[in-house]
Short mmCIF file of C-alpha atoms in Angstrom, two decimals:
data_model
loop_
_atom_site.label_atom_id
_atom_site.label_comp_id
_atom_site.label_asym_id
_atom_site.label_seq_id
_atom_site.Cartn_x
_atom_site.Cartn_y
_atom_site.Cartn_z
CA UNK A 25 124.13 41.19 118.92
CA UNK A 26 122.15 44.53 118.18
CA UNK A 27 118.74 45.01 118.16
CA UNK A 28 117.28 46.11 115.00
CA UNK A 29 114.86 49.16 114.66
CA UNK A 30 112.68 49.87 111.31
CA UNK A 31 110.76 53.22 110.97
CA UNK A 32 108.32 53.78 108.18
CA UNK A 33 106.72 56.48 106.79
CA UNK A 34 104.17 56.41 103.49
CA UNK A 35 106.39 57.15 100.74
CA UNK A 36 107.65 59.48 98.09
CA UNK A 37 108.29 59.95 94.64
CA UNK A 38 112.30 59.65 93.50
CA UNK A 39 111.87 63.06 91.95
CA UNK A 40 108.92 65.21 90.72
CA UNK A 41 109.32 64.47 87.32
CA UNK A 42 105.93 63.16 85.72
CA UNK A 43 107.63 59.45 85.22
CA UNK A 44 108.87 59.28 88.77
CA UNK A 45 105.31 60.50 90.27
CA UNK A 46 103.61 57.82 88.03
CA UNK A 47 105.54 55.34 89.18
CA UNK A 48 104.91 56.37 92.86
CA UNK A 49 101.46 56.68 92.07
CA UNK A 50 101.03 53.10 90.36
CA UNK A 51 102.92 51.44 93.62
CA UNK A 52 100.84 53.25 96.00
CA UNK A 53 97.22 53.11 94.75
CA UNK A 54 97.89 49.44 93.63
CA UNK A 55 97.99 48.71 96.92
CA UNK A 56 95.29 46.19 97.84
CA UNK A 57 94.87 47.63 101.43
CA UNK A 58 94.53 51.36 99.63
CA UNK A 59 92.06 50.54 96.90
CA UNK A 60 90.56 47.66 98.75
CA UNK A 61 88.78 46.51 95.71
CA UNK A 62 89.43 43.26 93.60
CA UNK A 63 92.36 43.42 91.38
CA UNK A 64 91.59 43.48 88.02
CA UNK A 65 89.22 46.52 88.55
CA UNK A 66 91.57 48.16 90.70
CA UNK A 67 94.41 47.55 88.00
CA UNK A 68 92.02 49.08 85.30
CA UNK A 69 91.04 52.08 87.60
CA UNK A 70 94.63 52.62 88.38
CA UNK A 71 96.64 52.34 85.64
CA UNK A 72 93.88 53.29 83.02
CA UNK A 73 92.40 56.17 84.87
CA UNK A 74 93.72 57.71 87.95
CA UNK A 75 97.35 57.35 87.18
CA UNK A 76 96.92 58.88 83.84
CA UNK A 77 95.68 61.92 84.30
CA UNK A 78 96.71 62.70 88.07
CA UNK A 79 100.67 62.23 87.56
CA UNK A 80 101.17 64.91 85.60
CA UNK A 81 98.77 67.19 87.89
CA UNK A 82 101.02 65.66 91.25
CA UNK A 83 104.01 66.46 89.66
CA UNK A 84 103.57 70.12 89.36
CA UNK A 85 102.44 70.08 93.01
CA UNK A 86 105.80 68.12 94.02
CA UNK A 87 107.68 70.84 92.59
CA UNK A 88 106.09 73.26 95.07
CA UNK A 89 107.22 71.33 97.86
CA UNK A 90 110.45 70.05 96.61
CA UNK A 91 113.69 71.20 97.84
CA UNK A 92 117.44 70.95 96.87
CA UNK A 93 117.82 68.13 99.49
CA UNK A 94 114.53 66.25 98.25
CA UNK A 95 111.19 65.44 99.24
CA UNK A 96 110.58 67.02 102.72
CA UNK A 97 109.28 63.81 104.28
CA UNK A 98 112.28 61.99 102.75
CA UNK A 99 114.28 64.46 104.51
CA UNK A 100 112.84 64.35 107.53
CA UNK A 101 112.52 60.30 107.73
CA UNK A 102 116.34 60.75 107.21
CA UNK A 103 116.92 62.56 109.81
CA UNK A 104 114.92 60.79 112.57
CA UNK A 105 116.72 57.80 111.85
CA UNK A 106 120.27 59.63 112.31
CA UNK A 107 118.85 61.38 115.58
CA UNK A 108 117.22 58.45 117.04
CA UNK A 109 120.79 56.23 116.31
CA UNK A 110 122.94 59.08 117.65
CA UNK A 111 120.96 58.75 120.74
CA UNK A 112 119.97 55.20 121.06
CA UNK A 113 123.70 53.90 121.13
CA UNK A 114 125.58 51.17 119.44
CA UNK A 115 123.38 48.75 120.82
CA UNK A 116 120.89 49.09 118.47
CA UNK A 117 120.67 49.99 114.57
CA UNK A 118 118.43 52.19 112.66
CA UNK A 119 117.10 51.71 109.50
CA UNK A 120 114.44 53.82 107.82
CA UNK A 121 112.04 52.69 104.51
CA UNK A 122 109.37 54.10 102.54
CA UNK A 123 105.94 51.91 102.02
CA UNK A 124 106.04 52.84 98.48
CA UNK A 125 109.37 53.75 96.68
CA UNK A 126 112.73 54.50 97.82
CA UNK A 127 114.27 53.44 100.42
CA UNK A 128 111.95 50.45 100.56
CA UNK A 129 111.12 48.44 102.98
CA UNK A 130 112.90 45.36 101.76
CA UNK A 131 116.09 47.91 101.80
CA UNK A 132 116.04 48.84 105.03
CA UNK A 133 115.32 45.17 106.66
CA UNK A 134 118.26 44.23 104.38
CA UNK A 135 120.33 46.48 106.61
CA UNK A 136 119.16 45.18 109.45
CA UNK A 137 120.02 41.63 108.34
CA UNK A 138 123.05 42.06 107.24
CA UNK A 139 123.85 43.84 110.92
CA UNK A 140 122.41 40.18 112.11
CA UNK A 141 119.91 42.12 114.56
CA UNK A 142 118.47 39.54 117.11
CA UNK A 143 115.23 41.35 117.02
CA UNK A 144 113.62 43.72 114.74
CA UNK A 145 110.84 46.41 115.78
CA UNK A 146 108.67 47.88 112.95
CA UNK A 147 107.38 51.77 114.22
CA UNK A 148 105.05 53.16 111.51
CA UNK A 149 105.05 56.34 111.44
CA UNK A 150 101.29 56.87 111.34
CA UNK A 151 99.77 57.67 114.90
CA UNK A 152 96.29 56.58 114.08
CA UNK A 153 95.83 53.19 112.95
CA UNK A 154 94.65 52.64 109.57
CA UNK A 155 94.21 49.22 107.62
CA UNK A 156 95.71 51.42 104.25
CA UNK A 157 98.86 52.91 106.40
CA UNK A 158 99.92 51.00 109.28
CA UNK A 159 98.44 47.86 108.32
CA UNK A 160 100.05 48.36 104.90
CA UNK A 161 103.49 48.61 106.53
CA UNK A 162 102.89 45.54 109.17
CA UNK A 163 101.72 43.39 106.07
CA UNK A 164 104.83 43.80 103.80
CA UNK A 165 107.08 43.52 106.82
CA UNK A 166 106.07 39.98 107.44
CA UNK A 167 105.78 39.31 103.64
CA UNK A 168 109.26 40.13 102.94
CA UNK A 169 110.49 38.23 106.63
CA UNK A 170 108.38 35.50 106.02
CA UNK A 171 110.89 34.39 103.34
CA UNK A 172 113.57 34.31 105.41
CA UNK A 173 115.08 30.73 106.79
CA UNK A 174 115.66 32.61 109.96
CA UNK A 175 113.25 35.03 111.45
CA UNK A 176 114.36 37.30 114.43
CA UNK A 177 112.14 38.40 117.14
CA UNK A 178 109.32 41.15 115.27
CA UNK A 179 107.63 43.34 116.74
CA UNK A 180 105.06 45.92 115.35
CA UNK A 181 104.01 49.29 116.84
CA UNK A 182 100.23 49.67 116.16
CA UNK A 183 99.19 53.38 117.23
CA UNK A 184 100.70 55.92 119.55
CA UNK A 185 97.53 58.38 118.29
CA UNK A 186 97.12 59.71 122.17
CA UNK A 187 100.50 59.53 123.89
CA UNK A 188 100.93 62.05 125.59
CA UNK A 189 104.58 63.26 124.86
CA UNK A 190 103.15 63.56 121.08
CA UNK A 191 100.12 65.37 122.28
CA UNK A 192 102.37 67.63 124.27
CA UNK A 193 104.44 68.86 121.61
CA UNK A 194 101.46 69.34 118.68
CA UNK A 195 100.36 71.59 121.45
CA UNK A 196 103.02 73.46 121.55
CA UNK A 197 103.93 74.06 118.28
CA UNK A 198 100.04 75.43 118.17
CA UNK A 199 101.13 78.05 121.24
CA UNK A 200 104.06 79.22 119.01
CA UNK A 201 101.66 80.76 116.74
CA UNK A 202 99.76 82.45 119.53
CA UNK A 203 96.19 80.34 119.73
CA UNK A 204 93.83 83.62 120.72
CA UNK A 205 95.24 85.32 117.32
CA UNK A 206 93.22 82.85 115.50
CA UNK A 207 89.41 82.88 115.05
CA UNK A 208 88.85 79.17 114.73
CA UNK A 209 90.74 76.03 115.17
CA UNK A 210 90.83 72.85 112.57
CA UNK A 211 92.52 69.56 113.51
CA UNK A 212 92.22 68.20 110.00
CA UNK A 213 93.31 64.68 109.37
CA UNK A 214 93.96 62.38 105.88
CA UNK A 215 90.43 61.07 104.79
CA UNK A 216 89.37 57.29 104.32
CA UNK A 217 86.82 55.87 102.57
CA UNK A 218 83.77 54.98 105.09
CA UNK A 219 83.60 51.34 103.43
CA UNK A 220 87.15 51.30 104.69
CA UNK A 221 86.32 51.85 108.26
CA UNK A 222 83.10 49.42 108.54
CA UNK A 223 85.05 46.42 106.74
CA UNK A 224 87.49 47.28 109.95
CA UNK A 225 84.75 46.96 112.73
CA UNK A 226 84.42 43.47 113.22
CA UNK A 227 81.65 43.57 114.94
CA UNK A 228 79.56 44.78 112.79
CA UNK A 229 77.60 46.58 115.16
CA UNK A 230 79.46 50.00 115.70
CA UNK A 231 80.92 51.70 113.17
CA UNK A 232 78.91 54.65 111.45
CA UNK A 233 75.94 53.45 113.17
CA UNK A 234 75.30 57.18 114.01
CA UNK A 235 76.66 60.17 113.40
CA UNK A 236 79.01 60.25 117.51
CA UNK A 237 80.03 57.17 116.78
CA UNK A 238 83.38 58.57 116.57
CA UNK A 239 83.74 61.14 119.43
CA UNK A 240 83.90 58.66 122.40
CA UNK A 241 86.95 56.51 122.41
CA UNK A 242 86.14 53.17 123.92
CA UNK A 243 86.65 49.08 123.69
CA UNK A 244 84.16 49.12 120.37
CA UNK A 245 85.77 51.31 118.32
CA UNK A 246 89.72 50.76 119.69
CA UNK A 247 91.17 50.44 116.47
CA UNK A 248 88.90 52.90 114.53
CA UNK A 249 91.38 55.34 112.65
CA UNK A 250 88.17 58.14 113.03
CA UNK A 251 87.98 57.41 116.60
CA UNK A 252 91.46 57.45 117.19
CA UNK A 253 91.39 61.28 115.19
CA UNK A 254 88.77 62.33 116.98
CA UNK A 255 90.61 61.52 120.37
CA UNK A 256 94.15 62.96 119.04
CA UNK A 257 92.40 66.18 118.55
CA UNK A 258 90.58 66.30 121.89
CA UNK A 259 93.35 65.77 123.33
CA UNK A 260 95.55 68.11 122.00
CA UNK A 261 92.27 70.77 122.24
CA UNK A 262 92.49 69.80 126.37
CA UNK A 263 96.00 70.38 126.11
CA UNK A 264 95.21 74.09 124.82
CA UNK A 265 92.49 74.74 127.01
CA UNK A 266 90.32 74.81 124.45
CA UNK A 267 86.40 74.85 124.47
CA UNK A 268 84.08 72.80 121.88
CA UNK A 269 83.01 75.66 119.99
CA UNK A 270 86.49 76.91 119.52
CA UNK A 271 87.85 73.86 117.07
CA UNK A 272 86.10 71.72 114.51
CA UNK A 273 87.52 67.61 113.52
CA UNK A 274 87.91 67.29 109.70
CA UNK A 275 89.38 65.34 106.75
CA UNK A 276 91.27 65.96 103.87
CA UNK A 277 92.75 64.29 101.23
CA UNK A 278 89.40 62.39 99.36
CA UNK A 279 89.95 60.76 96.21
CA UNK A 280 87.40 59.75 93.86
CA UNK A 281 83.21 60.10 94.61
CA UNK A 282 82.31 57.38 97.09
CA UNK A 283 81.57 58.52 100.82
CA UNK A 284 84.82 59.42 102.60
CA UNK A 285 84.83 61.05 106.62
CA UNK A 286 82.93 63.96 106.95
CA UNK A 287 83.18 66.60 107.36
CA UNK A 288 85.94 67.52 104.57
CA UNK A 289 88.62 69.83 105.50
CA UNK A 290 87.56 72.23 102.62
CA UNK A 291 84.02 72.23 103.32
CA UNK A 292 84.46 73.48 106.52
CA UNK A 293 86.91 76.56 105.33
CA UNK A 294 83.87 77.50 102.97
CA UNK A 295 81.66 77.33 106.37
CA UNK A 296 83.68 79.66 108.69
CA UNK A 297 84.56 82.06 105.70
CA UNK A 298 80.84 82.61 105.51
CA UNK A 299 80.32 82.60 109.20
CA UNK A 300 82.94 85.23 109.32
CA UNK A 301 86.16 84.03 110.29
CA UNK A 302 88.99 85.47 108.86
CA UNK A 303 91.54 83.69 110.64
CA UNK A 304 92.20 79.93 110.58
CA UNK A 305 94.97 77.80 112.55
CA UNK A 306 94.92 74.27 111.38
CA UNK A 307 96.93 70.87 112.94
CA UNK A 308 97.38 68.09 110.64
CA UNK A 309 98.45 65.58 113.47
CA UNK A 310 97.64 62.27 111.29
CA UNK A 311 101.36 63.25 109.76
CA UNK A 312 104.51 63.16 111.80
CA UNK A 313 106.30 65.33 109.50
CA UNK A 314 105.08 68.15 106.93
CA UNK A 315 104.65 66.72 103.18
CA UNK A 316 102.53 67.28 100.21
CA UNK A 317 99.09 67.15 101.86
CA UNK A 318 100.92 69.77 104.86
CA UNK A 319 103.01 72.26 103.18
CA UNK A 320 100.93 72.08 100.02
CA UNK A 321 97.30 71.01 100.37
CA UNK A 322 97.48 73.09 103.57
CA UNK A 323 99.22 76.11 103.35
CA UNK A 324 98.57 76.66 99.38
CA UNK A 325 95.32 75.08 98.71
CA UNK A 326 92.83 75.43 101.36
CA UNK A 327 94.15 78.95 102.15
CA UNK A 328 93.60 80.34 98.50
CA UNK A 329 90.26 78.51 98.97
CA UNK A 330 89.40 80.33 102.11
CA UNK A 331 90.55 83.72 100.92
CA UNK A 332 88.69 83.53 97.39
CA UNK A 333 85.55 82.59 100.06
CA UNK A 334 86.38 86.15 102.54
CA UNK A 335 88.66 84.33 104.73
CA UNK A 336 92.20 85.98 105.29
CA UNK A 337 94.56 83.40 106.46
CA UNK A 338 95.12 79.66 106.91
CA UNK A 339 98.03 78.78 109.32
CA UNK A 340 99.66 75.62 109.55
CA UNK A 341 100.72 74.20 112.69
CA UNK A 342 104.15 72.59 111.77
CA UNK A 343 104.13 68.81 112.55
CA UNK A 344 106.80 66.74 114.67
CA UNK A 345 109.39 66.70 111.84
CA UNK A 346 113.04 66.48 113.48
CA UNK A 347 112.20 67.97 116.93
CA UNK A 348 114.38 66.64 119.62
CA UNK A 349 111.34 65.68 121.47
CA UNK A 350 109.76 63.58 119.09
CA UNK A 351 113.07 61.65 119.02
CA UNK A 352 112.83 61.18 122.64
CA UNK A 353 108.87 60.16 121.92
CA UNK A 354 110.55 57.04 120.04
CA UNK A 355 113.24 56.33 122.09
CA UNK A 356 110.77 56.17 124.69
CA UNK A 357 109.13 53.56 122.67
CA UNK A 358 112.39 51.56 122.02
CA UNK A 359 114.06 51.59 124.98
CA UNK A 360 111.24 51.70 127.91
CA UNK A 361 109.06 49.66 125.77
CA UNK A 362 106.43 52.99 126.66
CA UNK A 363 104.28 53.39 123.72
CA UNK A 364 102.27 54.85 126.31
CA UNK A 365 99.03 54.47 124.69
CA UNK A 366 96.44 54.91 126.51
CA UNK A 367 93.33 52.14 127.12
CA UNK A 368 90.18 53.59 126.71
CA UNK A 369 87.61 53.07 129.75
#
C-alpha cells in the first residue's frame, strides 16, 4: 500500500472571466475562518457587497497575470506535485487541491482514496500559520474524511515559516538581484485582521499587548502568524547579512476598514519615497509561489505607487515556485519526517 500525500495551496479562479472570479470570490470570503463573523452578516456582506462590486475589478487584474497555461499558482501547484512524485517514487502518490475552487480538496483526497493510501499527509502550502489559511485547509480535510467509514492515518503539517532550507533559498533568489543595488529592503507579507490574531492567543495575555509583541519568537506567541512573519524575515535578513536599518516587516493585502497588521506594505513605499529611496527590493515569503498579490499587487501596484511618490523601482524577489530545491524542502518533509521547524527558546 502507498502512502498518500495532499498539498494545498489557497485557490484560484477557473478563468478570469467576471462569473468565474465571483464565484471564487463567494467560496473564499464565505469562508467562516476568513470572515470570522456570524453567518448571516457575513452572507449579506459577501454576497451583497464585496462580491458585487470587487469581481469585476479582480477580473481585470487576473487578466494581467493570466497566462496561456492558466493561473500562475495553478501552474505552479501543478508542477510541484509532478516534481515531488517524480522524485518521491512509486511508494507514495501525489495529489494537489485548491482551498477554494478547482482542483478541490475533496478531488484530490478522492485520488488518494481511490489509490487506497494507508496514510494521508496534508502540507499546506502556507509557511506561517494562519487560522484563515492553514487552519482553513486542516478543517475541510477532516470534514470531508470525517465522512468516511474508513479513515487512514492523517497527518497535518502546521508551519515550516523558519526552516532553514526555505530560508536558504528566499535568500538566494534575493542575491540574484544583487542586494547592495537596492536602497531598502521590504519583506512584505499577506495582512490579517488584528481581531484575527487575538481570538488566536489563547491566553489572552500576549497578543498586541504592545507594539514588539511580534519581533521575539517565543512559547507565547508560537502559533502567531505575525510572529512567525516577523521571524521568517529575520531570518532570511541574517541569511543576507543584513543590518536592522537596512529592511522594514510589512503587510499587504487589507480588505475592508477594521485594524489589519501594521505597518501596510504601501504605506511604507510612500515613507522611503519621501525619505529618498529610489530603489526598493521586496520578498513576499508568506507565498510559496508568485500569484496575484506577487506578480500583480507587487510588481504593478506598489511600484506605480512608489514611482508616482519619487521612487524609481520596486523589485520582486521571485518566490519558491518550481525550484528543485523547494521540492527537496518537501521531500524532506515526507520522507525524513524533517519539517525542521525550529522551537523557539
Amino acid at each position: 500500500m502507498k502512502k498518500g500525500i495532499l498539498l494545498v495551496n489557497l485557490g484560484t479562479p477557473d478563468s478570469p472571466s467576471v462569473p468565474d472570479v465571483r464565484r471564487y470570490l463567494d467560496e473564499f470570503l464565505m469562508d467562516g475562518r476568513v470572515i470570522d463573523i456570524k453567518p448571516i452578516p457575513r452572507n449579506l456582506l459577501v454576497r451583497g457587497l464585496i462580491v458585487p462590486f470587487r469581481a469585476p475589478k479582480s477580473a481585470k487584474i487576473y487578466k494581467e497575470v493570466w497566462t496561456e497555461e492558466g493561473s500562475p499558482l495553478l501552474i505552479y501547484g501543478m508542477e510541484n506535485k509532478r516534481l515531488l512524485q517524480e522524485s518521491l517514487g512509486d511508494e507514495y502518490v501525489v495529489a494537489f487541491g485548491m482551498r477554494y475552487q478547482n482542483p478541490s480538496i475533496q478531488s484530490a483526497l478522492d485520488e488518494l482514496r481511490a489509490q487506497k493510501v494507508k496514510s494521508i499527509q496534508v502540507i499546506p502550502l502556507f509557511p506561517q500559520y494562519a487560522s484563515a489559511s492553514t487552519g482553513s485547509v486542516h478543517q475541510k480535510v477532516m470534514e470531508i474524511v470525517s465522512k468516511w467509514l474508513v479513515i487512514p492515518e492523517i497527518s497535518f503539517i502546521n508551519s515550516f515559516h523558519n526552516n532553514p532550507d526555505m530560508i536558504q533559498i528566499f535568500a538566494d533568489n534575493g542575491r540574484k538581484h544583487g542586494i547592495e543595488n537596492y536602497d531598502h529592503i521590504i519583506f512584505s507579507f499577506h495582512g490579517l485582521p488584528q481581531r484575527q490574531l487575538i481570538k488566536a492567543d489563547d491566553s489572552k495575555t500576549h497578543c498586541l499587548q504592545d507594539k514588539s509583541c511580534c519581533q521575539t519568537y517565543n512559547d507565547k506567541n508560537y502559533f502567531c502568524y505575525s510572529a512567525q512573519s516577523y521571524d521568517t524575515a529575520k531570518l532570511i535578513a541574517e541569511n543576507l547579512g543584513l543590518s536592522r536599518d537596512q529592511y522594514t516587516i510589512s503587510f499587504q493585502s487589507r480588505l475592508g476598514k477594521e485594524p489589519w497588521l501594521v505597518p501596510s506594505t504601501s504605506d511604507i513605499i510612500h515613507e522611503k519615497a519621501k525619505e529618498g529611496k529610489k530603489r526598493l527590493l521586496v520578498f513576499c515569503p508568506a507565498f510559496v509561489a508568485d500569484c496575484l498579490e506577487t506578480l500583480y499587487e507587487i510588481t504593478v501596484e506598489y511600484h506605480e505607487e512608489f514611482v508616482e511618490a519619487g521612487g524609481e523601482k520596486v523589485q520582486l524577489v521571485e518566490s519558491l515556485n518550481n525550484d528543485p530545491r523547494w521540492i527537496e524542502v518537501l521531500k524532506g518533509f515526507i520522507e525524513k519526517g524533517e519539517n525542521k521547524v525550529l522551537i523557539p527558546n
